[in-house]
PDB file of C-alpha atoms in Angstrom:
ATOM      1  CA  VAL A   2     -11.330   2.049   2.749  1.00 65.00           C
ATOM      2  CA  LEU A   3     -13.442   2.431  -0.245  1.00 64.00           C
ATOM      3  CA  THR A   4     -13.233   5.625  -2.751  1.00 66.00           C
ATOM      4  CA  GLY A   5     -15.233   7.147  -5.313  1.00 68.00           C
ATOM      5  CA  ALA A   6     -18.556   6.548  -6.924  1.00 70.00           C
ATOM      6  CA  ALA A   7     -17.486   3.274  -8.132  1.00 66.00           C
ATOM      7  CA  GLY A   8     -16.370   2.082  -4.841  1.00 67.00           C
ATOM      8  CA  ILE A   9     -12.792   1.541  -5.586  1.00 66.00           C
ATOM      9  CA  PHE A  10     -10.930  -0.489  -2.824  1.00 68.00           C
ATOM     10  CA  GLU A  11      -7.743   1.881  -1.271  1.00 70.00           C
ATOM     11  CA  GLY A  12      -6.864   0.729   1.696  1.00 74.00           C
ATOM     12  CA  SER A  13      -7.826  -0.245   5.936  1.00 82.00           C
ATOM     13  CA  ARG A  14      -8.049   1.146   8.457  1.00 82.00           C
ATOM     14  CA  PRO A  15     -10.712  -0.120  11.786  1.00 83.00           C
ATOM     15  CA  ALA A  16     -14.472   0.290  10.973  1.00 80.00           C
ATOM     16  CA  GLY A  17     -15.412   1.591  14.775  1.00 80.00           C
ATOM     17  CA  LEU A  18     -18.695  -0.305  14.507  1.00 84.00           C
ATOM     18  CA  PRO A  19     -20.838  -1.386  17.787  1.00 85.00           C
ATOM     19  CA  GLU A  20     -20.021  -4.455  18.861  1.00 87.00           C
ATOM     20  CA  ASP A  21     -22.912  -6.098  18.911  1.00 88.00           C
ATOM     21  CA  ARG A  22     -22.740  -5.905  14.987  1.00 89.00           C
ATOM     22  CA  ILE A  23     -19.435  -6.628  14.972  1.00 88.00           C
ATOM     23  CA  GLN A  24     -20.224 -10.065  16.745  1.00 91.00           C
ATOM     24  CA  GLU A  25     -23.115 -10.840  14.389  1.00 92.00           C
ATOM     25  CA  MET A  26     -21.144 -10.056  11.319  1.00 90.00           C
ATOM     26  CA  VAL A  27     -18.675 -12.416  12.785  1.00 91.00           C
ATOM     27  CA  ASP A  28     -21.393 -15.155  13.832  1.00 93.00           C
ATOM     28  CA  GLN A  29     -22.289 -14.942   9.890  1.00 91.00           C
ATOM     29  CA  SER A  30     -18.989 -15.316   8.824  1.00 91.00           C
ATOM     30  CA  TYR A  31     -18.149 -18.234  10.876  1.00 92.00           C
ATOM     31  CA  LEU A  32     -21.537 -19.983   9.653  1.00 92.00           C
ATOM     32  CA  LEU A  33     -20.075 -20.164   6.326  1.00 91.00           C
ATOM     33  CA  ALA A  34     -17.127 -20.377   6.905  1.00 91.00           C
ATOM     34  CA  ARG A  35     -18.349 -23.763   8.701  1.00 93.00           C
ATOM     35  CA  LEU A  36     -20.438 -24.495   5.637  1.00 93.00           C
ATOM     36  CA  PHE A  37     -16.817 -24.320   3.492  1.00 92.00           C
ATOM     37  CA  GLN A  38     -15.495 -26.409   5.836  1.00 92.00           C
ATOM     38  CA  GLU A  39     -18.065 -29.370   5.696  1.00 94.00           C
ATOM     39  CA  LEU A  40     -17.321 -29.094   1.815  1.00 93.00           C
ATOM     40  CA  GLY A  41     -14.370 -29.988   1.977  1.00 94.00           C
ATOM     41  CA  TYR A  42     -12.196 -26.229   1.908  1.00 92.00           C
ATOM     42  CA  VAL A  43      -9.041 -25.962   3.929  1.00 90.00           C
ATOM     43  CA  GLY A  44      -7.652 -22.867   3.886  1.00 88.00           C
ATOM     44  CA  ARG A  45      -7.650 -18.598   4.384  1.00 86.00           C
ATOM     45  CA  CYS A  46     -11.113 -17.706   3.834  1.00 86.00           C
ATOM     46  CA  SER A  47     -11.416 -13.594   3.369  1.00 87.00           C
ATOM     47  CA  ILE A  48     -15.415 -12.608   3.215  1.00 88.00           C
ATOM     48  CA  ASP A  49     -16.776  -9.339   2.376  1.00 87.00           C
ATOM     49  CA  LEU A  50     -19.659  -7.496   3.700  1.00 85.00           C
ATOM     50  CA  LEU A  51     -21.809  -4.548   3.912  1.00 84.00           C
ATOM     51  CA  LEU A  52     -24.301  -2.498   5.971  1.00 84.00           C
ATOM     52  CA  VAL A  53     -26.930  -1.501   3.955  1.00 88.00           C
ATOM     53  CA  GLY A  54     -28.677   1.619   5.549  1.00 86.00           C
ATOM     54  CA  ARG A  55     -27.771   5.008   7.363  1.00 85.00           C
ATOM     55  CA  ASP A  56     -27.816   3.627  10.824  1.00 85.00           C
ATOM     56  CA  PRO A  57     -25.071   0.961  11.908  1.00 82.00           C
ATOM     57  CA  GLU A  58     -27.351   0.053  15.022  1.00 83.00           C
ATOM     58  CA  SER A  59     -30.129  -0.935  12.387  1.00 85.00           C
ATOM     59  CA  ALA A  60     -28.355  -1.462   9.052  1.00 88.00           C
ATOM     60  CA  ARG A  61     -29.024  -4.560   7.160  1.00 90.00           C
ATOM     61  CA  ILE A  62     -26.180  -6.754   6.949  1.00 90.00           C
ATOM     62  CA  GLU A  63     -25.424  -7.990   3.279  1.00 90.00           C
ATOM     63  CA  LEU A  64     -23.020 -10.928   2.285  1.00 89.00           C
ATOM     64  CA  ILE A  65     -21.214  -9.736  -1.240  1.00 87.00           C
ATOM     65  CA  GLU A  66     -18.281 -12.142  -2.250  1.00 88.00           C
ATOM     66  CA  CYS A  67     -16.245 -14.726  -0.798  1.00 88.00           C
ATOM     67  CA  ASN A  68     -12.492 -15.395  -1.684  1.00 87.00           C
ATOM     68  CA  GLY A  69     -10.471 -18.331  -0.825  1.00 87.00           C
ATOM     69  CA  ARG A  70      -7.003 -15.986  -0.392  1.00 86.00           C
ATOM     70  CA  TRP A  71      -5.871 -13.186   1.515  1.00 84.00           C
ATOM     71  CA  GLY A  72      -8.277 -10.107   1.174  1.00 79.00           C
ATOM     72  CA  GLY A  73      -7.758  -6.598   0.848  1.00 77.00           C
ATOM     73  CA  THR A  74      -7.362  -6.220   4.715  1.00 83.00           C
ATOM     74  CA  SER A  75      -5.259  -9.202   5.343  1.00 85.00           C
ATOM     75  CA  ILE A  76      -1.798  -8.255   5.640  1.00 86.00           C
ATOM     76  CA  PRO A  77      -2.449  -5.177   7.035  1.00 89.00           C
ATOM     77  CA  MET A  78      -4.092  -6.676   9.871  1.00 88.00           C
ATOM     78  CA  THR A  79      -2.073  -9.467  10.360  1.00 90.00           C
ATOM     79  CA  LEU A  80       0.932  -7.301  10.078  1.00 91.00           C
ATOM     80  CA  VAL A  81      -0.741  -5.024  13.083  1.00 93.00           C
ATOM     81  CA  ASN A  82      -1.547  -8.247  15.204  1.00 92.00           C
ATOM     82  CA  ARG A  83       2.570  -9.407  15.129  1.00 93.00           C
ATOM     83  CA  LEU A  84       3.266  -5.632  16.034  1.00 93.00           C
ATOM     84  CA  LEU A  85       0.796  -4.922  18.849  1.00 92.00           C
ATOM     85  CA  GLY A  86      -0.648  -8.373  19.397  1.00 90.00           C
ATOM     86  CA  ASP A  87      -3.964  -7.010  18.897  1.00 86.00           C
ATOM     87  CA  TRP A  88      -4.897  -4.861  15.598  1.00 83.00           C
ATOM     88  CA  ALA A  89      -8.012  -2.540  17.832  1.00 82.00           C
ATOM     89  CA  ARG A  90      -4.876  -1.717  20.461  1.00 87.00           C
ATOM     90  CA  ARG A  91      -3.907   1.291  18.660  1.00 91.00           C
ATOM     91  CA  PRO A  92      -5.707   3.518  15.862  1.00 93.00           C
ATOM     92  CA  TYR A  93      -4.049   2.827  12.682  1.00 94.00           C
ATOM     93  CA  PHE A  94      -4.335   3.514   8.418  1.00 94.00           C
ATOM     94  CA  ALA A  95      -2.838   1.390   5.706  1.00 94.00           C
ATOM     95  CA  ARG A  96      -3.084   2.350   2.314  1.00 92.00           C
ATOM     96  CA  GLU A  97      -1.109   2.421  -1.006  1.00 89.00           C
ATOM     97  CA  LEU A  98       0.242   5.572  -2.320  1.00 90.00           C
ATOM     98  CA  VAL A  99       0.965   6.039  -5.997  1.00 89.00           C
ATOM     99  CA  ILE A 100       3.221   8.656  -6.431  1.00 90.00           C
ATOM    100  CA  PRO A 101       4.674   8.912 -10.132  1.00 89.00           C
ATOM    101  CA  GLY A 102       8.645   8.883  -9.896  1.00 88.00           C
ATOM    102  CA  LEU A 103       8.514   6.526  -7.193  1.00 87.00           C
ATOM    103  CA  CYS A 104       9.979   3.611  -9.190  1.00 84.00           C
ATOM    104  CA  ASP A 105      12.789   5.587  -9.419  1.00 83.00           C
ATOM    105  CA  VAL A 106      13.539   5.937  -5.576  1.00 88.00           C
ATOM    106  CA  ALA A 107      15.186   2.524  -4.126  1.00 88.00           C
ATOM    107  CA  THR A 108      13.737   1.211  -0.953  1.00 89.00           C
ATOM    108  CA  GLN A 109      16.064   2.237   1.218  1.00 91.00           C
ATOM    109  CA  GLU A 110      16.067   5.968   0.236  1.00 93.00           C
ATOM    110  CA  ILE A 111      12.202   5.779   0.712  1.00 93.00           C
ATOM    111  CA  LEU A 112      13.460   4.167   4.565  1.00 93.00           C
ATOM    112  CA  SER A 113      15.572   6.998   5.195  1.00 94.00           C
ATOM    113  CA  CYS A 114      12.773   9.243   4.019  1.00 94.00           C
ATOM    114  CA  LEU A 115      10.880   7.870   6.812  1.00 94.00           C
ATOM    115  CA  GLU A 116      13.326   7.071   9.144  1.00 91.00           C
ATOM    116  CA  ASP A 117      12.697   9.447  12.018  1.00 90.00           C
ATOM    117  CA  ASP A 118       9.186   8.181  12.098  1.00 96.00           C
ATOM    118  CA  LEU A 119       9.666   4.682  11.404  1.00 96.00           C
ATOM    119  CA  PHE A 120       8.060   2.303  13.838  1.00 96.00           C
ATOM    120  CA  ASP A 121      10.172   0.732  16.452  1.00 95.00           C
ATOM    121  CA  VAL A 122       8.455  -2.800  17.728  1.00 92.00           C
ATOM    122  CA  ARG A 123      10.753  -2.857  20.837  1.00 92.00           C
ATOM    123  CA  THR A 124       9.942   0.558  22.224  1.00 93.00           C
ATOM    124  CA  GLY A 125       6.624   1.531  20.242  1.00 92.00           C
ATOM    125  CA  LYS A 126       7.407   4.554  19.423  1.00 94.00           C
ATOM    126  CA  GLY A 127       7.147   5.592  16.014  1.00 95.00           C
ATOM    127  CA  HIS A 128       4.367   5.484  13.140  1.00 97.00           C
ATOM    128  CA  PHE A 129       5.157   4.303   9.823  1.00 97.00           C
ATOM    129  CA  VAL A 130       5.329   0.861   8.915  1.00 96.00           C
ATOM    130  CA  LEU A 131       6.838   0.162   4.716  1.00 92.00           C
ATOM    131  CA  PHE A 132       4.687  -3.508   3.760  1.00 87.00           C
ATOM    132  CA  ASN A 133       4.154  -5.391   0.442  1.00 77.00           C
ATOM    133  CA  PRO A 134       7.593  -3.567  -1.008  1.00 73.00           C
ATOM    134  CA  GLY A 135       7.588  -6.468  -3.698  1.00 69.00           C
ATOM    135  CA  ARG A 136       4.996  -4.379  -5.948  1.00 68.00           C
ATOM    136  CA  ARG A 137       7.206  -1.754  -6.952  1.00 69.00           C
ATOM    137  CA  ALA A 138       8.755  -3.371  -9.520  1.00 69.00           C
ATOM    138  CA  PHE A 139       5.390  -3.183 -11.229  1.00 74.00           C
ATOM    139  CA  ARG A 140       4.130   0.273 -10.426  1.00 80.00           C
ATOM    140  CA  PRO A 141       5.006   3.814  -9.172  1.00 86.00           C
ATOM    141  CA  ALA A 142       3.551   2.810  -5.101  1.00 87.00           C
ATOM    142  CA  VAL A 143       4.671   2.375  -1.395  1.00 89.00           C
ATOM    143  CA  ALA A 144       2.328   0.465   0.571  1.00 90.00           C
ATOM    144  CA  LEU A 145       2.381   2.365   4.280  1.00 93.00           C
ATOM    145  CA  LEU A 146       0.650   1.920   7.269  1.00 95.00           C
ATOM    146  CA  ALA A 147       0.695   4.422   9.937  1.00 96.00           C
ATOM    147  CA  PHE A 148      -0.198   4.378  13.690  1.00 96.00           C
ATOM    148  CA  GLY A 149      -1.333   7.110  15.476  1.00 95.00           C
ATOM    149  CA  ASP A 150      -2.987   8.163  18.688  1.00 94.00           C
ATOM    150  CA  SER A 151      -6.294   8.606  16.860  1.00 94.00           C
ATOM    151  CA  GLN A 152      -7.357   7.570  13.895  1.00 92.00           C
ATOM    152  CA  ARG A 153      -7.809  11.236  12.187  1.00 93.00           C
ATOM    153  CA  GLU A 154      -3.808  11.075  13.415  1.00 96.00           C
ATOM    154  CA  ALA A 155      -2.601   8.053  11.659  1.00 95.00           C
ATOM    155  CA  GLU A 156      -4.949   9.244   8.523  1.00 93.00           C
ATOM    156  CA  HIS A 157      -3.370  12.289   8.120  1.00 95.00           C
ATOM    157  CA  LEU A 158      -0.095  10.798   9.030  1.00 96.00           C
ATOM    158  CA  VAL A 159      -0.689   8.372   5.705  1.00 95.00           C
ATOM    159  CA  MET A 160      -2.487  11.110   3.426  1.00 93.00           C
ATOM    160  CA  GLN A 161      -0.877  14.239   4.459  1.00 95.00           C
ATOM    161  CA  GLU A 162       2.921  13.828   6.259  1.00 96.00           C
ATOM    162  CA  ALA A 163       4.283  10.309   4.088  1.00 95.00           C
ATOM    163  CA  THR A 164       2.847  11.717   0.811  1.00 95.00           C
ATOM    164  CA  GLU A 165       4.559  14.938   0.876  1.00 95.00           C
ATOM    165  CA  ARG A 166       8.014  13.489   1.982  1.00 95.00           C
ATOM    166  CA  LEU A 167       7.787  10.797  -0.822  1.00 94.00           C
ATOM    167  CA  ARG A 168       6.441  13.194  -3.680  1.00 94.00           C
ATOM    168  CA  LYS A 169       9.420  15.349  -2.449  1.00 94.00           C
ATOM    169  CA  LEU A 170      11.788  12.608  -2.259  1.00 93.00           C
ATOM    170  CA  ALA A 171      10.558  11.105  -6.091  1.00 92.00           C
ATOM    171  CA  LEU A 172      11.222  14.496  -7.598  1.00 91.00           C
ATOM    172  CA  ARG A 173      14.277  14.933  -6.306  1.00 89.00           C
ATOM    173  CA  ALA A 174      15.390  11.151  -8.145  1.00 84.00           C
ATOM    174  CA  GLY A 175      13.731  12.519 -11.368  1.00 81.00           C
ATOM    175  CA  SER A 176      16.059  15.913 -11.590  1.00 78.00           C
ATOM    176  CA  GLN A 177      18.966  14.055 -10.479  1.00 71.00           C
ATOM    177  CA  ILE A 178      18.000  11.228 -13.041  1.00 67.00           C
ATOM    178  CA  ALA A 179      17.657  14.010 -15.574  1.00 64.00           C
ATOM    179  CA  GLN A 180      20.432  16.018 -14.831  1.00 64.00           C
ATOM    180  CA  THR A 181      22.966  12.650 -15.145  1.00 66.00           C
ATOM    181  CA  LEU A 182      21.541  11.610 -18.318  1.00 62.00           C
ATOM    182  CA  ALA A 183      21.762  15.492 -19.960  1.00 60.00           C
ATOM    183  CA  PRO A 184      24.634  15.493 -22.533  1.00 58.00           C
ATOM    184  CA  THR A 185      27.676  17.230 -21.598  1.00 53.00           C
ATOM    185  CA  SER A 186      28.190  21.080 -23.331  1.00 52.00           C
ATOM    186  CA  GLY A 187      29.415  20.448 -27.250  1.00 51.00           C
ATOM    187  CA  SER A 188      28.683  16.919 -27.308  1.00 48.00           C
ATOM    188  CA  THR A 189      27.525  15.498 -31.185  1.00 45.00           C
ATOM    189  CA  THR A 190      25.197  13.211 -31.763  1.00 41.00           C
ATOM    190  CA  ARG A 191      26.319  10.522 -34.780  1.00 43.00           C
ATOM    191  CA  ILE A 192      24.181   7.888 -36.490  1.00 38.00           C
ATOM    192  CA  GLU A 193      26.318   5.416 -38.220  1.00 44.00           C
ATOM    193  CA  PRO A 194      25.299   1.624 -40.243  1.00 44.00           C
ATOM    194  CA  SER A 195      25.684  -1.630 -37.729  1.00 43.00           C
ATOM    195  CA  GLY A 196      26.770  -4.463 -39.916  1.00 47.00           C
ATOM    196  CA  THR A 197      27.660  -5.120 -43.872  1.00 43.00           C
ATOM    197  CA  SER A 198      24.262  -6.272 -45.371  1.00 41.00           C
ATOM    198  CA  ASP A 199      22.574  -4.655 -47.243  1.00 41.00           C
ATOM    199  CA  HIS A 200      19.810  -4.517 -44.269  1.00 38.00           C
ATOM    200  CA  SER A 201      22.112  -3.013 -42.057  1.00 35.00           C
ATOM    201  CA  SER A 202      20.468  -1.274 -38.711  1.00 33.00           C
ATOM    202  CA  TRP A 203      21.505   1.636 -37.387  1.00 33.00           C
ATOM    203  CA  GLU A 204      22.959   2.809 -34.357  1.00 33.00           C
ATOM    204  CA  ILE A 205      21.985   6.439 -32.838  1.00 32.00           C
ATOM    205  CA  GLY A 206      25.010   7.400 -30.048  1.00 35.00           C
ATOM    206  CA  SER A 207      26.224  10.533 -28.884  1.00 34.00           C
ATOM    207  CA  GLU A 208      30.299  11.394 -28.206  1.00 36.00           C
ATOM    208  CA  ALA A 209      29.553  12.181 -24.477  1.00 36.00           C
ATOM    209  CA  THR A 210      29.667   9.657 -22.301  1.00 35.00           C
ATOM    210  CA  THR A 211      27.028   9.776 -19.573  1.00 36.00           C
ATOM    211  CA  THR A 212      26.443   7.461 -16.620  1.00 37.00           C
ATOM    212  CA  ALA A 213      22.602   6.641 -14.971  1.00 38.00           C
ATOM    213  CA  ARG A 214      22.234   5.400 -11.718  1.00 38.00           C
TER     214      ARG A 214
END
């Protein structure tokens, strides 16, 4: 999924291209991979291609780049393959949702927020799969994948349903933190020197004791 005039990568979904075009891209990618193998490369190879033209049937295939690592679609496609056996068996949509305040929400709280609709690999029921949670330590975002009965439903589940639930969760968490950190009625602020030298540092505190999650 590319968005904006700059084509920023923001997610993954099945391309829905004609089978003959897909096979053509597979064949070209295979030849390139064989070349790398002949040169001594061993490992994962992620190839980016574009179809240039208005009609997918006649559009020109352009090889853009090749990365010796997992690509942007590698994780969700591999995950779907492991859950379903074949990523093409069911429509899916994966995207990283950036929601202000989500850094203050524990992963377990996010799972609880989506609990009724989490995908159950044992029964095949449910929609949502949370993946790559480690990145939440660096940004207020969550990587989410949704299965749907149609491509439209899968995208709606991520972009509308899950986004709204998580936004409300982040707002509640922010409100709770603000209430916890707010000074109690009648508290006063004191400023005291710390240390005995002429270059004393200064400590700012409050007589009210507060706790934070």
